XYZ file of C-alpha atoms in Angstrom:
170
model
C -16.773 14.478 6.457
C -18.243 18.007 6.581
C -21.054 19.679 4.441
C -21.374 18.519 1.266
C -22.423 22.324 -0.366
C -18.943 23.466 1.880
C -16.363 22.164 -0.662
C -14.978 24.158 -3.531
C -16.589 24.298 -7.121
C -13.463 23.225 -8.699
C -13.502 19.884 -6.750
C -17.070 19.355 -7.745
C -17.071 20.125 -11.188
C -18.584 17.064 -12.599
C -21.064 16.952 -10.566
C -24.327 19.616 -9.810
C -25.320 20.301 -6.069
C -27.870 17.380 -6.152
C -25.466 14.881 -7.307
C -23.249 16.146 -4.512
C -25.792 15.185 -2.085
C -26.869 11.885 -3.135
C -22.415 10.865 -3.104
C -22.136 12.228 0.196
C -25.267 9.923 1.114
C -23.672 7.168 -0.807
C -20.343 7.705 1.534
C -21.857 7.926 4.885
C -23.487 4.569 4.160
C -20.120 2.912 3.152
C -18.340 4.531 6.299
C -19.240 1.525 8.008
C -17.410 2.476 11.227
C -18.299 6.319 10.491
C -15.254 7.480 10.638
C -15.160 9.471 8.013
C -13.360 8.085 5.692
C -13.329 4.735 3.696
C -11.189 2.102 4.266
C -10.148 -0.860 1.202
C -12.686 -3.508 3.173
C -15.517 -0.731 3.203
C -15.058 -0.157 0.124
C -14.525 -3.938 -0.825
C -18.298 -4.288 0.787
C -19.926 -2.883 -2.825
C -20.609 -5.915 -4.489
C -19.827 -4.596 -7.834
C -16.559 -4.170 -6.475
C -16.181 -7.142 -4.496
C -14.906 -9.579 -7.166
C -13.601 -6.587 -9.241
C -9.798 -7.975 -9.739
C -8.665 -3.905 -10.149
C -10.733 -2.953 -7.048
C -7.746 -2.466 -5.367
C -5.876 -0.639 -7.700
C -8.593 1.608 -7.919
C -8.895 2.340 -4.124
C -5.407 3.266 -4.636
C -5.218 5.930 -7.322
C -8.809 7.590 -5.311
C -6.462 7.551 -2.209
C -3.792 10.750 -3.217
C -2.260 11.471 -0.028
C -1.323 7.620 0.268
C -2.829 7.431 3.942
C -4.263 3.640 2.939
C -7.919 5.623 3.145
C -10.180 7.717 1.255
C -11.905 11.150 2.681
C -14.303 12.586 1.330
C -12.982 14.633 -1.084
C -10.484 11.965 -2.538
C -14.440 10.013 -3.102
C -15.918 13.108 -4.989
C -12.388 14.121 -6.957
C -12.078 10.161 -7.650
C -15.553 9.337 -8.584
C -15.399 12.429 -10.779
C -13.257 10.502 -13.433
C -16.143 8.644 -14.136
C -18.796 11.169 -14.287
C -20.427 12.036 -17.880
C -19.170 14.987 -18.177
C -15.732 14.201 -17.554
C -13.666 14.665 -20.486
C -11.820 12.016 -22.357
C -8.291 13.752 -21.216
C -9.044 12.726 -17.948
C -10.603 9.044 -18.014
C -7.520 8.269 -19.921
C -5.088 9.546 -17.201
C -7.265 7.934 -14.739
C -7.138 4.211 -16.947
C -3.380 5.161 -17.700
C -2.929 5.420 -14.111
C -4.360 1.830 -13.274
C -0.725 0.422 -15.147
C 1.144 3.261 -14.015
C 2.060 1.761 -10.156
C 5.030 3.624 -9.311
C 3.331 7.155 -10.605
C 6.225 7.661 -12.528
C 4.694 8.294 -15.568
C 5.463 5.783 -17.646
C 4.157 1.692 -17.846
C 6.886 -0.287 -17.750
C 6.773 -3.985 -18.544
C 7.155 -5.148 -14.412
C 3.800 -2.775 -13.827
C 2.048 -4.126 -16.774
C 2.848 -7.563 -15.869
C 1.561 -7.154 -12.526
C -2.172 -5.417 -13.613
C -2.740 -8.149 -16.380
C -1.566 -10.426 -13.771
C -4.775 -8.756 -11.235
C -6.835 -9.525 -13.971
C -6.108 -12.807 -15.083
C -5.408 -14.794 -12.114
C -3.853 -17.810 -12.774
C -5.614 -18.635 -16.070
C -2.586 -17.907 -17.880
C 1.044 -19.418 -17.022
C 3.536 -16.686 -16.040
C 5.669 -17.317 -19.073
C 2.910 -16.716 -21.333
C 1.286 -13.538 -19.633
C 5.215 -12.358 -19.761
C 5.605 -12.839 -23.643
C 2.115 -10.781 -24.282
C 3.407 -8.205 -21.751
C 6.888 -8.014 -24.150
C 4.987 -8.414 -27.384
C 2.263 -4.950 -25.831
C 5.841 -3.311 -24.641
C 7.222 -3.561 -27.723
C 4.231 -2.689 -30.125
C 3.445 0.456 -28.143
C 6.863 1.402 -27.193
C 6.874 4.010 -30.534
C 10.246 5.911 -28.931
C 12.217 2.941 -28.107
C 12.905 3.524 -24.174
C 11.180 0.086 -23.082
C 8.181 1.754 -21.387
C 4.863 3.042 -22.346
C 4.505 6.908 -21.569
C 1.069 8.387 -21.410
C 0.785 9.413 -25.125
C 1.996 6.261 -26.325
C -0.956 4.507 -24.282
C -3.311 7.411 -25.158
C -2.905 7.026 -29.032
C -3.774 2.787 -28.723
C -6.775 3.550 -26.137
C -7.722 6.907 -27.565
C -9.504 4.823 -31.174
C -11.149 2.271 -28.423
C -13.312 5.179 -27.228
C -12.236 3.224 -23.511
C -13.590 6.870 -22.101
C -17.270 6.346 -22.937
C -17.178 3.390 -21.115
C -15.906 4.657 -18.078
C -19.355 6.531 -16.825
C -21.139 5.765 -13.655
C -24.781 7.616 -13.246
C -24.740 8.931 -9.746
């Protein structure tokens, strides 16, 4: 994992020297097999996570180089989205990025179907889920292409002040 005070100041950012210390603690004790990096059951282990339907999806975005883990740094950069002084910019990419499976930018209605489909389970019927997935497509969808891009989603999410709630106290 390395020294916590060894990685640059840009990756750390959000977070003071202190804060740096008590993460890196907070890793080593999920790094159940210490191997330095955290795997989707270690993660899974967190109980606040554990029956989180998005936990997953979450793990995911944290994981950038797509190795099915997350080092160190992909922890600090990830958990960094949530700090309180991250800006709203950037918790809205990060929530923008929960729909956005493919990374292509855009939501279309197949990835939005499948994240409302995380979170509800199988309390709604596939038919309906699909018609409030078409009915969200098309009330966003302000240019016409059939997808949500990023400032489409930002404008609807922006007046929901979604970024205060996205704050973890580390």
């Amino acid at each position: 994992m390395g020294n916590e005070s060894s990685y640059p100041a840009e990756m750390c950012s959000h977070f003071d020297h202190d804060e740096i210390k008590r993460l890196g603690k907070r890793f080593r004790k999920l790094d159940l097999d210490q191997s330095g990096t955290l795997s989707v059951e270690e993660f899974l282990s967190l109980p606040q996570l554990e029956q989180n339907p998005l936990a997953k999806r979450v793990i995911d975005i944290f994981d950038t180089d797509g190795n099915g883990e997350v080092d160190f740094k992909e922890f600090i950069l990830g958990t960094s989205q949530f700090s309180v002084k991250g800006d709203e910019e950037q918790k809205l990419r990060f929530a923008f990025s929960i729909y956005d499976m493919d990374k292509d930018g855009y939501i279309s209605n197949g990835e939005l179907f499948q994240v409302l489909k995380m979170m509800v389970g199988n309390n709604l019927r596939d038919w309906h889920l699909q018609q409030l997935v078409d009915k969200t497509i098309i009330t966003l969808d302000k240019d016409g292409d059939g997808k949500i891009s990023f400032e489409e989603f930002s404008a609807v999410v922006r007046g929901l002040e979604f970024h205060k709630k996205l704050v973890i106290v580390v």
